[in-house]
Coordinates of C-alpha atoms and ligand atoms in Angstrom, one line a residue:
M1 CA -0.1 0.0 -0.2
T2 CA 1.2 3.5 -0.2
L3 CA 1.2 5.5 2.8
T4 CA -0.6 8.6 1.6
P5 CA -3.9 8.8 3.2
T6 CA -6.6 9.2 0.5
P7 CA -9.8 11.3 1.6
A8 CA -11.9 8.1 2.0
R9 CA -9.6 6.7 4.6
R10 CA -9.5 10.0 6.5
A11 CA -13.3 10.0 6.3
L12 CA -13.6 6.7 8.0
S13 CA -11.4 7.4 11.0
H14 CA -13.8 10.2 12.7
C15 CA -16.6 12.8 11.9
R16 CA -15.1 15.7 13.6
M17 CA -11.4 17.1 13.9
P18 CA -10.0 17.4 17.2
A19 CA -9.8 21.0 18.5
P20 CA -6.5 22.9 19.5
S21 CA -5.9 22.0 23.3
P22 CA -4.9 25.0 25.6
L23 CA -2.3 22.7 27.2
R24 CA 1.1 23.1 26.2
F25 CA 3.7 20.3 25.4
T26 CA 7.0 21.5 23.6
F27 CA 7.1 19.0 20.7
D28 CA 10.0 18.2 18.4
N29 CA 8.8 15.5 16.2
S30 CA 12.3 14.0 14.5
Y31 CA 10.2 10.6 13.2
V32 CA 8.0 12.7 11.1
R33 CA 10.8 14.9 10.0
D34 CA 13.3 12.3 9.4
L35 CA 11.3 9.3 8.2
P36 CA 8.8 10.6 5.6
G37 CA 7.4 7.0 4.0
A38 CA 7.1 5.3 7.4
F39 CA 3.8 6.6 8.4
V40 CA 0.4 8.1 7.7
R41 CA -0.6 11.4 9.1
W42 CA -3.8 10.8 10.8
Q43 CA -6.2 12.1 13.5
P44 CA -7.5 10.8 16.6
A45 CA -11.4 10.0 16.5
T46 CA -13.2 12.5 18.9
V47 CA -15.3 10.6 21.5
P48 CA -18.7 11.7 23.3
A49 CA -17.6 12.0 26.9
P50 CA -14.1 12.3 27.9
R51 CA -13.2 11.7 31.6
L52 CA -9.9 11.2 33.2
L53 CA -9.5 7.9 34.8
F54 CA -5.8 8.2 35.6
L55 CA -3.0 10.8 35.5
N56 CA 0.6 9.7 36.3
E57 CA 1.8 12.9 38.2
A58 CA 5.2 11.9 38.5
L59 CA 5.6 10.9 34.9
A60 CA 3.8 14.3 34.0
D61 CA 6.4 16.0 35.9
E62 CA 9.2 14.1 34.3
L63 CA 8.0 15.2 31.1
G64 CA 7.9 19.1 32.3
L65 CA 4.2 19.1 31.9
D66 CA 2.0 20.6 34.6
A67 CA 0.1 17.7 36.3
A68 CA -2.4 20.2 38.2
T69 CA -3.7 21.4 34.9
L70 CA -3.8 18.1 33.1
A71 CA -6.0 16.8 36.0
G72 CA -8.6 19.1 34.8
P73 CA -11.3 19.1 32.1
E74 CA -8.9 20.4 29.7
G75 CA -6.6 17.2 30.2
A76 CA -9.5 14.9 29.9
A77 CA -10.5 16.3 26.5
L78 CA -6.9 16.0 25.4
F79 CA -6.1 12.7 26.8
A80 CA -9.4 11.5 25.0
G81 CA -8.3 12.7 21.7
N82 CA -10.9 15.5 21.5
T83 CA -8.3 18.3 21.5
L84 CA -4.8 18.3 20.3
P85 CA -1.8 20.2 21.9
E86 CA -0.1 22.6 19.6
G87 CA 2.8 20.9 17.8
A88 CA 1.4 17.7 17.8
E89 CA 1.6 15.8 14.3
P90 CA -0.4 12.6 15.0
I91 CA 0.7 9.7 12.8
A92 CA 0.0 6.0 12.5
Q93 CA 3.2 4.5 12.0
A94 CA 4.1 1.4 9.8
Y95 CA 5.4 -2.0 10.9
A96 CA 5.1 -5.4 9.9
G97 CA 5.7 -8.5 12.3
H98 CA 6.0 -12.1 12.9
Q99 CA 3.1 -13.1 14.8
F100 CA 3.1 -16.4 16.8
G101 CA 5.9 -17.4 14.1
G102 CA 3.9 -16.5 10.9
F103 CA 4.8 -13.1 8.9
S104 CA 2.5 -10.3 8.6
P105 CA 4.0 -7.8 6.2
Q106 CA 1.5 -4.8 7.3
L107 CA 0.6 -4.3 10.7
G108 CA 1.1 -0.9 11.9
D109 CA -0.8 1.3 14.4
G110 CA -4.4 0.1 13.8
R111 CA -5.5 1.8 17.0
A112 CA -2.6 3.8 17.9
L113 CA -1.4 7.3 17.1
L114 CA 2.0 8.8 17.7
L115 CA 1.3 12.6 18.7
G116 CA 4.9 13.6 18.8
E117 CA 8.3 13.5 20.9
V118 CA 9.1 15.6 23.9
L119 CA 12.5 16.2 25.3
D120 CA 11.9 15.4 29.1
R121 CA 13.5 17.4 32.0
A122 CA 16.4 14.9 31.8
G123 CA 17.1 15.8 27.9
R124 CA 15.7 12.2 27.0
R125 CA 13.5 12.0 23.8
R126 CA 10.0 10.2 24.8
D127 CA 7.2 9.5 22.5
I128 CA 3.7 10.4 23.3
A129 CA 1.2 8.0 22.0
F130 CA -2.5 7.4 22.0
K131 CA -3.7 3.9 22.0
G132 CA -7.2 3.5 21.4
S133 CA -7.9 6.5 19.5
G134 CA -9.8 5.2 16.5
R135 CA -9.6 3.4 13.2
T136 CA -6.4 4.2 11.0
P137 CA -5.3 2.9 7.5
F138 CA -3.8 0.0 9.6
S139 CA -6.6 -1.2 11.4
R140 CA -7.9 -3.8 8.9
G141 CA -11.0 -5.5 10.6
G142 CA -10.5 -3.9 13.9
D143 CA -12.5 -0.9 15.4
G144 CA -9.2 0.9 16.5
K145 CA -10.8 1.3 20.0
A146 CA -9.7 0.1 23.7
A147 CA -11.3 -0.7 26.9
V148 CA -10.9 0.5 30.1
G149 CA -9.7 -2.8 31.6
P150 CA -6.9 -3.6 29.2
M151 CA -5.5 0.3 29.3
L152 CA -5.8 0.4 33.2
R153 CA -3.9 -3.0 33.1
E154 CA -0.8 -1.1 31.0
V155 CA -1.0 1.5 33.9
L156 CA -0.8 -1.1 36.4
I157 CA 1.9 -3.2 34.9
G158 CA 4.1 -0.6 33.5
E159 CA 4.3 1.1 36.8
A160 CA 4.9 -1.9 38.3
M161 CA 8.0 -2.6 36.0
H162 CA 9.3 0.7 36.3
A163 CA 9.0 0.4 40.2
L164 CA 11.0 -2.9 39.9
G165 CA 13.9 -1.0 37.9
I166 CA 12.5 -2.9 34.3
P167 CA 12.8 -0.6 31.2
T168 CA 9.2 0.1 30.4
T169 CA 7.0 2.1 28.3
R170 CA 4.7 4.0 30.9
A171 CA 1.0 5.3 30.9
L172 CA 0.9 9.0 31.2
A173 CA -2.9 8.9 31.2
V174 CA -5.9 6.8 30.7
A175 CA -9.4 8.7 29.8
G176 CA -12.6 7.3 29.3
T177 CA -14.5 7.9 26.2
G178 CA -18.1 7.4 27.2
E179 CA -18.6 5.0 24.5
A180 CA -19.0 1.2 24.7
V181 CA -16.4 -1.0 22.8
Q182 CA -17.8 -4.4 21.7
R183 CA -15.7 -7.4 22.6
E184 CA -16.9 -10.8 24.2
A185 CA -19.5 -8.4 25.6
A186 CA -19.7 -4.4 25.5
F187 CA -17.2 -2.8 27.8
P188 CA -16.5 1.1 28.7
G189 CA -14.1 2.5 26.1
A190 CA -10.7 4.4 27.0
V191 CA -8.0 5.8 25.4
L192 CA -4.4 5.3 26.9
T193 CA -1.4 8.2 26.5
R194 CA 1.8 6.1 26.3
V195 CA 5.4 7.4 27.0
A196 CA 8.2 5.4 25.4
A197 CA 11.7 5.8 24.5
S198 CA 10.5 5.3 20.9
H199 CA 8.0 3.1 19.3
L200 CA 10.6 1.5 17.0
R201 CA 10.3 -2.3 16.7
V202 CA 11.7 -5.3 15.0
G203 CA 8.7 -5.1 13.0
T204 CA 9.4 -1.7 11.7
F205 CA 12.7 -2.8 10.2
Q206 CA 10.8 -5.9 8.7
Y207 CA 8.0 -3.5 7.1
F208 CA 10.6 -1.8 4.9
A209 CA 12.8 -4.9 4.3
A210 CA 10.0 -6.9 3.2
R211 CA 9.0 -4.3 0.6
G212 CA 12.5 -3.9 -0.7
D213 CA 12.5 -0.2 0.2
L214 CA 16.2 0.0 1.0
A215 CA 16.0 3.9 1.1
T216 CA 13.5 4.0 4.1
L217 CA 15.2 0.9 5.6
R218 CA 18.7 2.7 5.7
A219 CA 17.1 6.0 6.7
L220 CA 15.3 4.0 9.8
A221 CA 18.7 2.3 10.8
A222 CA 20.2 5.9 10.8
Y223 CA 17.3 7.1 12.7
A224 CA 17.5 4.4 15.3
I225 CA 21.1 4.8 15.8
A226 CA 20.9 8.6 16.6
R227 CA 18.2 7.8 18.9
H228 CA 19.2 5.0 20.7
D229 CA 22.8 4.4 19.9
P230 CA 24.3 7.6 19.3
A231 CA 28.0 6.5 19.6
L232 CA 27.6 4.4 16.4
A233 CA 26.5 7.1 14.2
G234 CA 29.0 7.2 11.1
T235 CA 30.7 4.0 12.2
P236 CA 31.8 1.2 10.0
D237 CA 29.3 -1.6 10.0
A238 CA 26.6 0.7 11.9
P239 CA 23.6 -1.7 11.2
L240 CA 25.6 -4.8 12.6
A241 CA 26.6 -2.7 15.8
L242 CA 22.9 -1.6 16.0
L243 CA 21.9 -5.3 15.8
R244 CA 24.6 -6.1 18.7
A245 CA 23.1 -3.5 20.8
V246 CA 19.5 -4.2 20.5
A247 CA 20.8 -7.8 21.5
Q248 CA 22.4 -6.6 24.7
R249 CA 19.4 -4.6 25.4
Q250 CA 17.1 -7.6 25.0
A251 CA 19.4 -9.9 26.6
T252 CA 19.3 -7.6 29.9
L253 CA 15.8 -6.9 29.6
V254 CA 14.5 -10.5 29.2
A255 CA 16.7 -11.4 32.2
Q256 CA 15.1 -9.0 34.2
W257 CA 11.6 -10.2 33.4
M258 CA 12.9 -13.9 34.3
N259 CA 14.3 -12.6 37.6
V260 CA 10.9 -11.5 38.5
G261 CA 8.7 -14.2 37.2
F262 CA 7.2 -11.9 34.2
I263 CA 5.7 -13.5 31.3
H264 CA 5.1 -10.9 28.4
G265 CA 2.4 -13.3 26.6
V266 CA 2.9 -12.1 23.2
M267 CA 6.5 -11.6 22.1
N268 CA 5.6 -11.1 18.5
T269 CA 8.3 -9.3 16.7
D270 CA 6.2 -6.3 16.7
N271 CA 6.2 -6.1 20.3
M272 CA 9.9 -6.3 20.7
T273 CA 11.5 -2.7 20.9
I274 CA 14.8 -1.3 19.5
S275 CA 15.0 0.6 22.4
G276 CA 15.0 -2.4 25.1
E277 CA 11.7 -1.1 26.8
T278 CA 9.0 -3.8 27.6
I279 CA 5.9 -2.8 25.4
D280 CA 2.4 -3.7 25.0
Y281 CA 1.0 -5.2 28.3
G282 CA -1.7 -7.3 26.9
P283 CA -2.0 -10.9 28.0
C284 CA 1.0 -10.7 30.3
A285 CA 1.2 -12.0 33.7
F286 CA 3.3 -12.8 36.7
M287 CA 4.2 -16.4 37.7
E288 CA 3.2 -17.6 41.2
G289 CA 4.2 -21.2 41.8
Y290 CA 7.7 -21.4 40.3
D291 CA 7.0 -23.4 36.8
P292 CA 9.2 -22.6 33.7
A293 CA 6.1 -23.8 31.5
T294 CA 3.9 -21.5 32.9
V295 CA 1.7 -19.9 30.0
F296 CA -1.2 -17.8 30.7
S297 CA -2.5 -16.4 27.6
S298 CA -5.6 -17.7 26.2
I299 CA -4.2 -17.8 22.2
D300 CA -0.9 -19.2 23.2
H301 CA -2.0 -22.9 22.7
G302 CA 1.2 -24.1 22.0
G303 CA 3.3 -22.5 24.7
R304 CA 5.3 -20.4 22.5
Y305 CA 5.5 -17.6 24.8
A306 CA 5.5 -19.8 28.0
Y307 CA 7.7 -18.2 30.8
G308 CA 10.8 -20.5 30.1
N309 CA 10.9 -20.0 26.5
Q310 CA 11.1 -16.0 26.3
P311 CA 15.1 -16.2 26.2
H312 CA 14.5 -18.3 22.9
I313 CA 12.1 -16.3 21.6
A314 CA 14.0 -13.0 22.2
R315 CA 16.8 -14.7 20.1
W316 CA 14.6 -15.9 17.4
N317 CA 13.2 -12.4 17.0
L318 CA 16.6 -10.9 16.7
A319 CA 17.4 -13.2 14.0
R320 CA 14.6 -11.6 12.2
L321 CA 15.9 -8.3 12.8
A322 CA 19.2 -9.4 11.6
E323 CA 17.7 -10.7 8.3
A324 CA 15.9 -7.3 8.0
L325 CA 19.2 -5.4 8.5
L326 CA 21.4 -7.8 6.0
P327 CA 20.2 -5.8 2.8
L328 CA 22.1 -2.7 4.6
M329 CA 25.2 -4.7 5.0
A330 CA 25.7 -6.2 1.6
S331 CA 24.1 -5.8 -1.8
E332 CA 22.1 -8.5 -3.0
D333 CA 24.1 -9.3 -6.0
D334 CA 27.4 -9.5 -4.3
E335 CA 27.3 -13.1 -3.0
P336 CA 30.8 -12.8 -1.1
A337 CA 29.5 -9.6 0.7
V338 CA 26.2 -11.2 1.4
Q339 CA 27.9 -14.6 2.9
R340 CA 30.4 -12.2 5.1
A341 CA 27.2 -10.3 6.4
V342 CA 25.2 -13.7 7.1
A343 CA 28.2 -14.8 9.1
Q344 CA 28.7 -11.5 11.1
V345 CA 25.1 -11.5 12.1
T346 CA 25.0 -14.9 12.9
E347 CA 27.9 -14.5 15.1
V348 CA 25.7 -11.8 16.7
I349 CA 22.7 -14.2 17.2
D350 CA 25.1 -17.2 18.2
E351 CA 26.0 -14.8 20.9
F352 CA 22.7 -14.1 22.5
P353 CA 22.3 -17.2 24.7
A354 CA 25.7 -16.1 26.4
L355 CA 24.7 -12.3 26.8
Y356 CA 21.8 -13.5 28.2
A357 CA 23.0 -16.1 30.7
Q358 CA 25.3 -13.6 31.9
A359 CA 22.8 -10.8 32.5
L360 CA 20.6 -13.4 34.3
L361 CA 23.5 -14.8 36.6
Q362 CA 24.3 -11.1 37.3
G363 CA 20.5 -10.6 38.5
Q364 CA 20.6 -14.2 40.2
R365 CA 23.7 -13.2 42.3
A366 CA 22.3 -10.0 43.4
K367 CA 19.1 -11.8 44.1
L368 CA 21.1 -14.4 46.4
G369 CA 22.7 -11.3 48.1
L370 CA 26.1 -12.3 46.5
R371 CA 28.7 -9.6 45.7
T372 CA 31.6 -11.2 44.3
A373 CA 31.3 -13.9 41.2
Q374 CA 32.2 -17.5 41.9
D375 CA 32.2 -20.4 39.8
G376 CA 29.4 -22.2 41.3
D377 CA 27.0 -19.4 41.3
A378 CA 25.0 -20.5 38.1
T379 CA 24.5 -23.8 39.5
L380 CA 23.4 -22.6 43.0
A381 CA 20.9 -20.6 41.3
E382 CA 19.7 -23.5 39.1
D383 CA 19.8 -26.0 42.0
W384 CA 17.3 -23.2 43.9
L385 CA 15.0 -22.9 41.2
A386 CA 14.9 -26.5 41.0
L387 CA 13.5 -26.9 44.7
L388 CA 11.1 -24.1 43.9
Q389 CA 9.7 -25.9 40.7
A390 CA 9.8 -29.4 42.7
Q391 CA 7.3 -28.0 45.5
G392 CA 5.7 -25.4 43.2
V393 CA 6.8 -22.6 45.4
D394 CA 5.8 -18.9 45.2
F395 CA 8.6 -17.6 43.3
T396 CA 8.3 -13.8 44.3
L397 CA 7.8 -15.1 48.3
A398 CA 10.6 -17.5 48.0
W399 CA 13.3 -15.0 47.0
R400 CA 11.7 -12.6 49.6
R401 CA 12.1 -15.1 52.4
L402 CA 15.9 -15.2 51.5
A403 CA 16.3 -12.1 53.3
D404 CA 14.8 -13.4 56.6
A405 CA 17.2 -16.3 56.2
A406 CA 20.1 -14.0 55.7
A407 CA 19.3 -12.1 59.2
G408 CA 19.2 -15.5 60.9
D409 CA 15.5 -17.2 60.7
A410 CA 15.1 -19.7 58.0
N411 CA 11.6 -20.8 58.9
P412 CA 9.5 -18.4 56.9
L413 CA 11.3 -19.5 53.9
R414 CA 10.9 -23.4 55.0
A415 CA 7.5 -22.6 55.8
L416 CA 6.9 -21.9 51.9
F417 CA 7.6 -25.3 51.2
A418 CA 5.6 -28.3 51.5
E419 CA 8.6 -30.3 52.7
G420 CA 10.6 -27.4 54.3
A421 CA 13.6 -29.9 55.4
A422 CA 14.2 -30.8 51.5
L423 CA 15.7 -27.2 51.5
N424 CA 18.2 -27.7 54.0
P425 CA 21.3 -29.1 51.7
W426 CA 20.8 -26.2 49.6
L427 CA 20.5 -23.6 52.3
A428 CA 23.8 -25.0 53.9
R429 CA 25.5 -24.2 50.7
W430 CA 24.2 -21.0 50.2
A431 CA 25.1 -20.4 53.6
A432 CA 28.5 -21.3 53.4
R433 CA 29.0 -19.2 50.1
C434 CA 27.5 -16.1 51.9
A435 CA 29.8 -16.7 55.0
A436 CA 32.7 -17.2 52.4
E437 CA 32.0 -13.7 51.1
G438 CA 31.3 -11.9 54.6
D439 CA 29.3 -8.9 54.5
P440 CA 26.6 -8.0 57.2
G441 CA 24.3 -6.0 55.2
R442 CA 23.1 -8.9 53.3
A443 CA 19.4 -9.1 54.6
A444 CA 19.0 -5.2 53.9
R445 CA 20.4 -5.6 50.3
L446 CA 18.3 -8.8 49.5
R447 CA 15.0 -6.9 50.8
A448 CA 16.0 -4.1 48.3
V449 CA 16.2 -6.4 45.1
N450 CA 13.6 -9.2 46.1
P451 CA 10.2 -7.5 45.7
W452 CA 7.6 -8.3 48.4
V453 CA 4.7 -6.8 45.9
I454 CA 4.3 -7.8 42.3
P455 CA 1.0 -7.1 40.4
R456 CA -0.4 -10.5 41.2
N457 CA -3.2 -11.8 38.9
H458 CA -5.9 -11.8 41.2
R459 CA -5.6 -8.5 42.5
V460 CA -5.0 -6.8 38.9
E461 CA -8.2 -8.7 37.8
E462 CA -10.0 -7.3 41.0
A463 CA -8.8 -3.8 40.6
L464 CA -9.6 -3.8 36.9
A465 CA -13.1 -5.1 37.4
A466 CA -13.9 -2.6 39.9
A467 CA -12.9 0.2 37.7
S468 CA -14.4 -1.4 34.6
E469 CA -17.7 -2.8 35.8
H470 CA -18.3 -0.5 38.8
D471 CA -16.6 2.5 38.0
D472 CA -14.6 2.4 41.1
L473 CA -11.2 3.5 40.8
A474 CA -10.3 3.1 44.5
P475 CA -8.9 -0.6 44.4
L476 CA -6.6 0.4 41.1
Q477 CA -5.4 3.4 43.2
R478 CA -4.7 1.2 46.4
L479 CA -2.8 -1.5 44.1
L480 CA -0.9 1.0 42.4
A481 CA 0.4 2.5 45.8
A482 CA 1.6 -0.8 46.6
L483 CA 3.3 -1.5 43.3
R484 CA 5.1 1.7 43.4
S485 CA 6.8 0.6 46.7
P486 CA 7.4 -3.0 45.7
F487 CA 10.4 -3.5 48.3
D488 CA 8.6 -2.2 51.4
E489 CA 7.0 -4.9 53.5
S490 CA 4.5 -2.7 55.0
P491 CA 1.4 -4.2 56.7
S492 CA -0.9 -2.1 54.2
S493 CA 0.6 -4.0 51.4
L494 CA -0.1 -7.2 53.1
R495 CA -2.9 -8.3 51.1
F496 CA -1.3 -7.6 47.6
A497 CA 1.7 -9.6 48.6
E498 CA -0.1 -12.8 49.1
P499 CA -0.5 -15.6 46.4
A500 CA -3.9 -16.1 44.9
P501 CA -5.3 -19.6 45.9
P502 CA -4.1 -22.3 43.8
Q503 CA -7.4 -23.3 42.1
L504 CA -7.7 -19.5 40.9
T505 CA -4.1 -19.6 39.3
A506 CA -4.6 -22.8 37.8
G507 CA -7.5 -21.4 35.8
Y508 CA -6.0 -18.1 35.1
Q509 CA -6.3 -16.8 31.4
T510 CA -5.1 -13.6 30.1
F511 CA -6.6 -12.0 26.7
C512 CA -5.1 -10.5 24.1
G513 CA -6.0 -7.5 21.8
T514 CA -8.9 -6.2 23.6
Ligands
AMP601 P1 -1.2 -5.9 19.4 O1 -1.4 -7.6 19.6 O2 -2.0 -5.2 20.4 O3 0.4 -6.0 19.6 O4 -1.7 -5.7 17.9 C1 -1.1 -6.3 16.8 C2 -1.8 -5.6 15.8 O5 -3.2 -5.5 15.5 C3 -1.2 -4.3 15.8 O6 -1.2 -3.9 14.2 C4 -2.4 -3.2 16.3 O7 -2.7 -1.9 15.6 C5 -3.7 -4.1 15.8 N1 -4.7 -4.0 16.6 C6 -5.0 -4.6 17.7 N2 -6.3 -4.5 18.2 C7 -6.7 -3.8 17.2 C8 -8.3 -2.9 17.2 N3 -8.9 -3.0 18.2 N4 -8.2 -2.3 16.0 C9 -7.4 -2.1 15.1 N5 -6.5 -2.9 15.2 C10 -5.9 -3.5 16.3
MG602 MG1 1.5 -4.5 19.7

């Protein structure tokens, strides 16, 4: 398809144009400027009854925005898409992607719009984007809309990840639209405003590679490098270096997911960022009892995106990025050059498991309270996980209770195991390893890296149901407060730290694309 919107396409999106908003963002829209041909200019749909359901005041402040003004009616109109701030240049971005292993040459923003970029107080370039803002030329059969529940899920999981120190896109606001969105049933509609280091994905590269549009592909690689790896700009083999940088970021990211029990649920190549941020909290969930085969997504029948498969999928996705970058590394008709380029990218892809293992072990050492690196550490961590798996022990609480053990009381940890005695030989090894290293501050250090509160599935569902079905945002606010201090073991957060009843977890399913 051509990326020029026709009047007919424009007409299908909305009836009225958004009015100017009096609220000020200082936009500087490099994507629109640098990558003509990579997007379609488009307008958000206007909605009947904007109402602010969530505003991220801390993030607003980070972006240099006035949270107090955004919290008012003008903020609701803006975050619902009815008004647009000066300088916004809304676009639907083009991208492709492998979904569950099958390639779709054209996905793109079917219900999202990038409004533009702002430089935050720290000088970082951040995308401001809508999700659920109506149909676009990329909508295919979809309605372009989003429901309150899934958009508030993005709020909860994104803020939890951020508080856990895991790179993530974040919700700036969620506005109710006053419209019903038809899914399995009718749900209240909402628009999410999402902030991201960028929305460049593996699938963005695939889109232009699949079309043989080398000029845009080249411009895209230069753009990605300027934005995420400026030190690589102008270096020889820059596309290869970009691949290496993305591989390193993804290795670190997925290791962090694994160390908190996070299951993304839909690691399609269009949901893997170049920036290394986690994106698209759809059918994601946190593991309770430790089992690498855990999968919650209702559409993931083969377990492709199961917890334990995530590092393999990350590598698979990086191989797709490598393929998309190859045309920039060698011209198709220069066979020796192609061979050389293939060998170079293969080396990066083959290195990924080691990069990942290193990142995982680094995180595990911290979670075990170890400050030095010793040869047996990986085995110590593996044996610990094997114990958790054998007895289906809650992943989060087990790590957390290591802190009590470090402080001299292993009973709370043993109590998590049906057969606590099975833990003793491992505990003795760990204690010996710790003693050899010394350091009296271990318990406090463990409490600073092993969270007490994660977004447990039953609590997330409870908060989303209250908001979506009963218009009650109080449970969401309470959960959010606990998630924002995940390492504080305060009495008020106890109900958020407790695992769900096992029968509930056994039947738990998450849903995509709602
Ligand atoms: P996701 O599974 O949310 O990452 O989306 C995959 C693709 O489906 C993207 O191209 C989305 O824009 C598109 N999509 C998802 N939901 C909708 C919807 N309700 N309307 C239009 N497009 C959608
Ligand atoms: Mg997506």
